[in-house]
PDB file of C-alpha atoms in Angstrom:
ATOM      1  CA  GLY A   1     100.892  85.466  86.840  1.00  0.00           C
ATOM      2  CA  GLU A   2     101.928  82.843  89.431  1.00  0.00           C
ATOM      3  CA  SER A   3      99.087  81.203  91.307  1.00  0.00           C
ATOM      4  CA  VAL A   4      98.953  78.269  93.605  1.00  0.00           C
ATOM      5  CA  GLY A   5      95.706  77.136  95.228  1.00  0.00           C
ATOM      6  CA  LEU A   6      94.340  74.482  97.342  1.00  0.00           C
ATOM      7  CA  HIS A   7      90.953  72.748  96.634  1.00  0.00           C
ATOM      8  CA  LEU A   8      89.754  71.904 100.123  1.00  0.00           C
ATOM      9  CA  PRO A   9      90.002  74.315 103.177  1.00  0.00           C
ATOM     10  CA  THR A  10      89.518  71.809 105.866  1.00  0.00           C
ATOM     11  CA  LEU A  11      90.121  68.027 105.996  1.00  0.00           C
ATOM     12  CA  SER A  12      89.046  65.956 108.909  1.00  0.00           C
ATOM     13  CA  VAL A  13      90.477  62.588 109.102  1.00  0.00           C
ATOM     14  CA  GLN A  14      90.325  59.733 111.573  1.00  0.00           C
ATOM     15  CA  GLU A  15      93.573  58.905 113.386  1.00  0.00           C
ATOM     16  CA  GLY A  16      95.294  56.041 111.512  1.00  0.00           C
ATOM     17  CA  ASP A  17      93.611  56.747 108.121  1.00  0.00           C
ATOM     18  CA  ASN A  18      95.440  58.202 105.240  1.00  0.00           C
ATOM     19  CA  SER A  19      95.205  61.915 104.249  1.00  0.00           C
ATOM     20  CA  ILE A  20      95.331  63.458 100.826  1.00  0.00           C
ATOM     21  CA  ILE A  21      95.836  67.096 100.402  1.00  0.00           C
ATOM     22  CA  ASN A  22      95.722  68.568  96.909  1.00  0.00           C
ATOM     23  CA  CYS A  23      97.110  71.692  95.238  1.00  0.00           C
ATOM     24  CA  ALA A  24      96.664  73.267  91.828  1.00  0.00           C
ATOM     25  CA  TYR A  25      99.323  75.448  90.278  1.00  0.00           C
ATOM     26  CA  SER A  26      99.084  77.713  87.276  1.00  0.00           C
ATOM     27  CA  ASN A  27     102.622  78.603  86.331  1.00  0.00           C
ATOM     28  CA  SER A  28     103.826  76.043  83.870  1.00  0.00           C
ATOM     29  CA  ALA A  29     107.333  77.391  84.222  1.00  0.00           C
ATOM     30  CA  SER A  30     107.428  76.118  87.838  1.00  0.00           C
ATOM     31  CA  ASP A  31     109.916  73.308  88.246  1.00  0.00           C
ATOM     32  CA  TYR A  32     110.328  72.903  91.966  1.00  0.00           C
ATOM     33  CA  PHE A  33     107.523  72.287  94.473  1.00  0.00           C
ATOM     34  CA  ILE A  34     107.567  72.038  98.334  1.00  0.00           C
ATOM     35  CA  TRP A  35     105.012  71.048 100.892  1.00  0.00           C
ATOM     36  CA  TYR A  36     105.110  72.830 104.244  1.00  0.00           C
ATOM     37  CA  LYS A  37     103.445  72.193 107.378  1.00  0.00           C
ATOM     38  CA  GLN A  38     102.404  74.989 109.797  1.00  0.00           C
ATOM     39  CA  GLU A  39     101.411  74.472 113.347  1.00  0.00           C
ATOM     40  CA  SER A  40      99.776  77.219 115.410  1.00  0.00           C
ATOM     41  CA  GLY A  41     102.267  79.954 116.303  1.00  0.00           C
ATOM     42  CA  LYS A  42     105.062  78.457 114.241  1.00  0.00           C
ATOM     43  CA  GLY A  43     106.584  79.032 110.937  1.00  0.00           C
ATOM     44  CA  PRO A  44     106.202  76.760 107.852  1.00  0.00           C
ATOM     45  CA  GLN A  45     108.208  73.592 108.395  1.00  0.00           C
ATOM     46  CA  PHE A  46     109.568  71.771 105.355  1.00  0.00           C
ATOM     47  CA  ILE A  47     107.923  68.407 104.815  1.00  0.00           C
ATOM     48  CA  ILE A  48     108.961  67.264 101.280  1.00  0.00           C
ATOM     49  CA  ASP A  49     109.970  68.593  97.951  1.00  0.00           C
ATOM     50  CA  ILE A  50     109.910  67.280  94.403  1.00  0.00           C
ATOM     51  CA  ARG A  51     111.422  68.615  91.152  1.00  0.00           C
ATOM     52  CA  SER A  52     109.531  68.637  87.857  1.00  0.00           C
ATOM     53  CA  ASN A  53     111.610  65.766  86.385  1.00  0.00           C
ATOM     54  CA  MET A  54     109.911  63.446  88.902  1.00  0.00           C
ATOM     55  CA  ASP A  55     106.386  62.495  89.343  1.00  0.00           C
ATOM     56  CA  LYS A  56     106.493  60.922  92.770  1.00  0.00           C
ATOM     57  CA  ARG A  57     108.735  61.069  95.675  1.00  0.00           C
ATOM     58  CA  GLN A  58     108.384  59.316  99.115  1.00  0.00           C
ATOM     59  CA  GLY A  59     109.521  60.410 102.477  1.00  0.00           C
ATOM     60  CA  GLN A  60     108.698  59.099 105.940  1.00  0.00           C
ATOM     61  CA  ARG A  61     104.897  58.477 105.948  1.00  0.00           C
ATOM     62  CA  VAL A  62     104.518  61.219 103.264  1.00  0.00           C
ATOM     63  CA  THR A  63     104.359  60.976  99.479  1.00  0.00           C
ATOM     64  CA  VAL A  64     104.209  63.759  97.097  1.00  0.00           C
ATOM     65  CA  LEU A  65     102.758  63.297  93.554  1.00  0.00           C
ATOM     66  CA  LEU A  66     103.130  65.642  90.679  1.00  0.00           C
ATOM     67  CA  ASN A  67     100.975  65.761  87.460  1.00  0.00           C
ATOM     68  CA  LYS A  68     102.519  68.305  85.255  1.00  0.00           C
ATOM     69  CA  THR A  69      99.908  67.677  82.588  1.00  0.00           C
ATOM     70  CA  VAL A  70      97.192  68.975  84.752  1.00  0.00           C
ATOM     71  CA  LYS A  71      99.337  71.157  87.008  1.00  0.00           C
ATOM     72  CA  HIS A  72      98.365  69.302  90.021  1.00  0.00           C
ATOM     73  CA  LEU A  73     100.312  68.412  93.133  1.00  0.00           C
ATOM     74  CA  SER A  74      99.142  66.246  96.112  1.00  0.00           C
ATOM     75  CA  LEU A  75     100.531  65.214  99.458  1.00  0.00           C
ATOM     76  CA  GLN A  76      99.552  61.923 100.899  1.00  0.00           C
ATOM     77  CA  ILE A  77     100.192  61.307 104.634  1.00  0.00           C
ATOM     78  CA  ALA A  78     100.031  57.668 105.728  1.00  0.00           C
ATOM     79  CA  ALA A  79      98.526  56.574 109.036  1.00  0.00           C
ATOM     80  CA  THR A  80      97.641  60.080 110.124  1.00  0.00           C
ATOM     81  CA  GLN A  81      98.520  60.889 113.666  1.00  0.00           C
ATOM     82  CA  PRO A  82      97.237  63.655 116.042  1.00  0.00           C
ATOM     83  CA  GLY A  83     100.630  65.438 115.592  1.00  0.00           C
ATOM     84  CA  ASP A  84      99.787  65.796 111.824  1.00  0.00           C
ATOM     85  CA  SER A  85      97.009  68.243 112.772  1.00  0.00           C
ATOM     86  CA  ALA A  86      98.142  71.560 111.092  1.00  0.00           C
ATOM     87  CA  VAL A  87      97.820  73.757 108.078  1.00  0.00           C
ATOM     88  CA  TYR A  88      99.539  72.449 104.948  1.00  0.00           C
ATOM     89  CA  PHE A  89     100.747  74.782 102.226  1.00  0.00           C
ATOM     90  CA  CYS A  90     102.143  73.932  98.842  1.00  0.00           C
ATOM     91  CA  ALA A  91     104.721  76.259  97.283  1.00  0.00           C
ATOM     92  CA  GLU A  92     106.230  76.526  93.902  1.00  0.00           C
ATOM     93  CA  ASN A  93     109.330  77.899  92.560  1.00  0.00           C
ATOM     94  CA  TYR A  94     111.322  77.867  89.173  1.00  0.00           C
ATOM     95  CA  TYR A  95     114.941  77.934  88.659  1.00  0.00           C
ATOM     96  CA  GLY A  96     116.516  81.398  88.717  1.00  0.00           C
ATOM     97  CA  ASN A  97     113.604  82.858  90.501  1.00  0.00           C
ATOM     98  CA  ASN A  98     113.925  83.581  94.273  1.00  0.00           C
ATOM     99  CA  ARG A  99     110.585  83.645  95.582  1.00  0.00           C
ATOM    100  CA  LEU A 100     108.244  80.830  96.730  1.00  0.00           C
ATOM    101  CA  ALA A 101     104.629  81.317  95.760  1.00  0.00           C
ATOM    102  CA  PHE A 102     102.472  79.767  98.360  1.00  0.00           C
ATOM    103  CA  GLY A 103      98.906  78.533  98.281  1.00  0.00           C
ATOM    104  CA  LYS A 104      96.252  79.465 100.708  1.00  0.00           C
ATOM    105  CA  GLY A 105      96.694  76.463 103.051  1.00  0.00           C
ATOM    106  CA  ASN A 106      94.650  73.455 103.867  1.00  0.00           C
ATOM    107  CA  GLN A 107      93.675  72.778 107.507  1.00  0.00           C
ATOM    108  CA  VAL A 108      94.005  69.095 108.395  1.00  0.00           C
ATOM    109  CA  VAL A 109      92.316  68.068 111.697  1.00  0.00           C
ATOM    110  CA  VAL A 110      93.045  64.637 112.993  1.00  0.00           C
ATOM    111  CA  ILE A 111      90.246  62.954 114.987  1.00  0.00           C
ATOM    112  CA  PRO A 112      91.489  60.710 117.763  1.00  0.00           C
TER     113      PRO A 112
ATOM    114  CA  GLU B   1     119.195  70.184 113.704  1.00  0.00           C
ATOM    115  CA  PRO B   2     120.170  73.760 112.726  1.00  0.00           C
ATOM    116  CA  GLU B   3     117.278  76.221 112.570  1.00  0.00           C
ATOM    117  CA  VAL B   4     116.412  79.791 111.731  1.00  0.00           C
ATOM    118  CA  THR B   5     115.791  81.895 114.788  1.00  0.00           C
ATOM    119  CA  GLN B   6     113.886  85.146 114.952  1.00  0.00           C
ATOM    120  CA  THR B   7     113.520  87.747 117.608  1.00  0.00           C
ATOM    121  CA  PRO B   8     111.467  89.117 119.016  1.00  0.00           C
ATOM    122  CA  SER B   9     108.623  86.794 118.965  1.00  0.00           C
ATOM    123  CA  HIS B  10     106.092  89.565 119.316  1.00  0.00           C
ATOM    124  CA  GLN B  11     106.611  93.213 118.748  1.00  0.00           C
ATOM    125  CA  VAL B  12     104.005  95.952 119.576  1.00  0.00           C
ATOM    126  CA  THR B  13     104.654  99.353 117.910  1.00  0.00           C
ATOM    127  CA  GLN B  14     102.886 102.568 117.568  1.00  0.00           C
ATOM    128  CA  MET B  15     101.849 103.565 114.090  1.00  0.00           C
ATOM    129  CA  GLY B  16     104.563 105.649 112.447  1.00  0.00           C
ATOM    130  CA  GLN B  17     107.388 104.238 114.369  1.00  0.00           C
ATOM    131  CA  GLU B  18     110.299 102.486 113.067  1.00  0.00           C
ATOM    132  CA  VAL B  19     110.670  98.674 113.808  1.00  0.00           C
ATOM    133  CA  ILE B  20     113.504  96.194 113.171  1.00  0.00           C
ATOM    134  CA  LEU B  21     112.871  92.461 112.999  1.00  0.00           C
ATOM    135  CA  ARG B  22     115.967  90.263 113.467  1.00  0.00           C
ATOM    136  CA  CYS B  23     116.836  86.879 112.134  1.00  0.00           C
ATOM    137  CA  VAL B  24     119.674  84.472 112.483  1.00  0.00           C
ATOM    138  CA  PRO B  25     119.691  82.232 109.357  1.00  0.00           C
ATOM    139  CA  ILE B  26     121.193  78.740 109.356  1.00  0.00           C
ATOM    140  CA  SER B  27     124.926  79.252 109.477  1.00  0.00           C
ATOM    141  CA  ASN B  28     126.053  77.859 106.199  1.00  0.00           C
ATOM    142  CA  HIS B  29     123.248  79.165 104.183  1.00  0.00           C
ATOM    143  CA  LEU B  30     123.737  81.842 101.625  1.00  0.00           C
ATOM    144  CA  TYR B  31     120.234  82.986 100.496  1.00  0.00           C
ATOM    145  CA  PHE B  32     118.068  84.839 102.852  1.00  0.00           C
ATOM    146  CA  TYR B  33     114.389  85.775 102.646  1.00  0.00           C
ATOM    147  CA  TRP B  34     111.503  87.673 104.343  1.00  0.00           C
ATOM    148  CA  TYR B  35     107.967  86.737 103.950  1.00  0.00           C
ATOM    149  CA  ARG B  36     104.815  87.950 105.828  1.00  0.00           C
ATOM    150  CA  GLN B  37     101.606  86.349 106.612  1.00  0.00           C
ATOM    151  CA  ILE B  38      98.495  88.403 107.388  1.00  0.00           C
ATOM    152  CA  LEU B  39      96.215  86.694 109.804  1.00  0.00           C
ATOM    153  CA  GLY B  40      94.290  83.998 107.971  1.00  0.00           C
ATOM    154  CA  GLN B  41      96.038  84.500 104.697  1.00  0.00           C
ATOM    155  CA  LYS B  42      98.696  82.864 102.701  1.00  0.00           C
ATOM    156  CA  VAL B  43     102.425  83.502 103.134  1.00  0.00           C
ATOM    157  CA  GLU B  44     103.547  86.201 100.846  1.00  0.00           C
ATOM    158  CA  PHE B  45     107.077  86.890  99.507  1.00  0.00           C
ATOM    159  CA  LEU B  46     108.721  90.225 100.481  1.00  0.00           C
ATOM    160  CA  VAL B  47     112.397  90.017  99.560  1.00  0.00           C
ATOM    161  CA  SER B  48     115.405  87.871  98.877  1.00  0.00           C
ATOM    162  CA  PHE B  49     119.001  88.593  99.667  1.00  0.00           C
ATOM    163  CA  TYR B  50     122.174  87.184  98.413  1.00  0.00           C
ATOM    164  CA  ASN B  51     125.740  88.141  98.298  1.00  0.00           C
ATOM    165  CA  ASN B  52     125.042  91.232 100.284  1.00  0.00           C
ATOM    166  CA  GLU B  53     122.424  92.538  98.138  1.00  0.00           C
ATOM    167  CA  ILE B  54     118.687  92.280  97.310  1.00  0.00           C
ATOM    168  CA  SER B  55     118.224  89.806  94.429  1.00  0.00           C
ATOM    169  CA  GLU B  56     114.400  90.153  94.291  1.00  0.00           C
ATOM    170  CA  LYS B  57     111.632  92.147  95.936  1.00  0.00           C
ATOM    171  CA  SER B  58     107.850  91.984  95.706  1.00  0.00           C
ATOM    172  CA  GLU B  59     105.488  94.909  95.207  1.00  0.00           C
ATOM    173  CA  ILE B  60     104.786  94.763  98.930  1.00  0.00           C
ATOM    174  CA  PHE B  61     108.441  95.718  99.652  1.00  0.00           C
ATOM    175  CA  ASP B  62     108.132  99.431  99.038  1.00  0.00           C
ATOM    176  CA  ASP B  63     110.502 102.258 100.095  1.00  0.00           C
ATOM    177  CA  GLN B  64     109.449 101.825 103.781  1.00  0.00           C
ATOM    178  CA  PHE B  65     111.196  98.489 103.874  1.00  0.00           C
ATOM    179  CA  SER B  66     114.855  97.707 103.998  1.00  0.00           C
ATOM    180  CA  VAL B  67     117.021  94.672 104.661  1.00  0.00           C
ATOM    181  CA  GLU B  68     120.548  94.403 106.017  1.00  0.00           C
ATOM    182  CA  ARG B  69     123.119  91.890 106.983  1.00  0.00           C
ATOM    183  CA  PRO B  70     124.957  93.784 109.483  1.00  0.00           C
ATOM    184  CA  ASP B  71     127.416  90.992 110.414  1.00  0.00           C
ATOM    185  CA  GLY B  72     128.063  87.363 109.498  1.00  0.00           C
ATOM    186  CA  SER B  73     125.138  85.985 111.309  1.00  0.00           C
ATOM    187  CA  ASN B  74     122.235  88.392 111.488  1.00  0.00           C
ATOM    188  CA  PHE B  75     119.744  89.442 108.882  1.00  0.00           C
ATOM    189  CA  THR B  76     117.446  92.275 109.603  1.00  0.00           C
ATOM    190  CA  LEU B  77     114.178  93.638 108.215  1.00  0.00           C
ATOM    191  CA  LYS B  78     113.425  97.384 109.002  1.00  0.00           C
ATOM    192  CA  ILE B  79     110.112  99.144 108.426  1.00  0.00           C
ATOM    193  CA  ARG B  80     110.781 102.863 108.608  1.00  0.00           C
ATOM    194  CA  SER B  81     107.287 104.223 109.526  1.00  0.00           C
ATOM    195  CA  THR B  82     104.991 101.574 110.366  1.00  0.00           C
ATOM    196  CA  LYS B  83     101.278 101.531 109.186  1.00  0.00           C
ATOM    197  CA  LEU B  84      98.279  99.659 110.576  1.00  0.00           C
ATOM    198  CA  GLU B  85      98.288  97.273 107.568  1.00  0.00           C
ATOM    199  CA  ASP B  86     101.808  96.169 108.299  1.00  0.00           C
ATOM    200  CA  SER B  87     100.475  94.139 111.167  1.00  0.00           C
ATOM    201  CA  ALA B  88     101.281  90.514 110.362  1.00  0.00           C
ATOM    202  CA  MET B  89     103.564  87.587 111.045  1.00  0.00           C
ATOM    203  CA  TYR B  90     106.954  88.092 109.515  1.00  0.00           C
ATOM    204  CA  PHE B  91     109.056  85.078 108.673  1.00  0.00           C
ATOM    205  CA  CYS B  92     112.615  84.885 107.784  1.00  0.00           C
ATOM    206  CA  ALA B  93     113.914  81.927 105.732  1.00  0.00           C
ATOM    207  CA  SER B  94     117.220  80.780 104.502  1.00  0.00           C
ATOM    208  CA  ARG B  95     118.473  78.200 102.078  1.00  0.00           C
ATOM    209  CA  GLY B  96     121.903  76.650 101.026  1.00  0.00           C
ATOM    210  CA  ASP B  97     123.594  77.083  97.784  1.00  0.00           C
ATOM    211  CA  ALA B  98     123.060  73.806  95.877  1.00  0.00           C
ATOM    212  CA  GLY B  99     120.535  74.134  93.232  1.00  0.00           C
ATOM    213  CA  ASN B 100     116.980  73.735  94.220  1.00  0.00           C
ATOM    214  CA  GLN B 101     116.892  73.569  97.902  1.00  0.00           C
ATOM    215  CA  PRO B 102     114.109  74.166 100.284  1.00  0.00           C
ATOM    216  CA  GLN B 103     113.855  77.427 102.257  1.00  0.00           C
ATOM    217  CA  HIS B 104     113.893  76.768 105.975  1.00  0.00           C
ATOM    218  CA  PHE B 105     111.750  79.192 108.017  1.00  0.00           C
ATOM    219  CA  GLY B 106     111.964  80.584 111.506  1.00  0.00           C
ATOM    220  CA  ASP B 107     108.909  80.746 113.768  1.00  0.00           C
ATOM    221  CA  GLY B 108     108.358  84.329 112.924  1.00  0.00           C
ATOM    222  CA  THR B 109     107.703  87.665 114.622  1.00  0.00           C
ATOM    223  CA  ARG B 110     104.262  88.842 115.188  1.00  0.00           C
ATOM    224  CA  LEU B 111     104.133  92.544 114.560  1.00  0.00           C
ATOM    225  CA  SER B 112     101.206  94.479 115.894  1.00  0.00           C
ATOM    226  CA  ILE B 113     100.863  98.113 114.956  1.00  0.00           C
ATOM    227  CA  LEU B 114      98.561 100.313 117.265  1.00  0.00           C
TER     228      LEU B 114
END
């Protein structure tokens, strides 16, 4: 079945440093991946997405890397700020399927 | 920036009662979803809705659940006879109709069953 999981439950990072959040997925049919940020009391907020025909995509201060060989996804946040403190979820999907399969989430705590 | 809005933000209901959770998806979106998140757990898919019908539902979405798009803007989730284990955050999401597009989520309704 579909399964998306995160390696580290909590990541503490100094303000200004870079953060890396990892995610493993098990469904080799997945061809679309999304990172969401969830702040306390709010819904998942879209950060960045990537399709399986790419291995890297950059946004503003964020980069997503996709390694289909080992079914691994990562989110890099450059110059982490206090506002980046949140839970980060990866989610996967495949064309023709409606549901997003979410991982458990990874708490990022930014230390000022 | 357009956003998905959900009401109420918090709903407290007695076990066995019916509850309706409301959502206004982003106006030009065509695909609508409900997810739930039990406290401390991951977000779980419930149902997707397109062209006025359910396109997919999970094993969680049993006969107690139903969805409706009563007009051109609202999308509702009804739980007919609530159980204690229905207590969770319920998120509505929507997306546009252009291949792979991200789903955009509302801030959820916290449902507490007593």
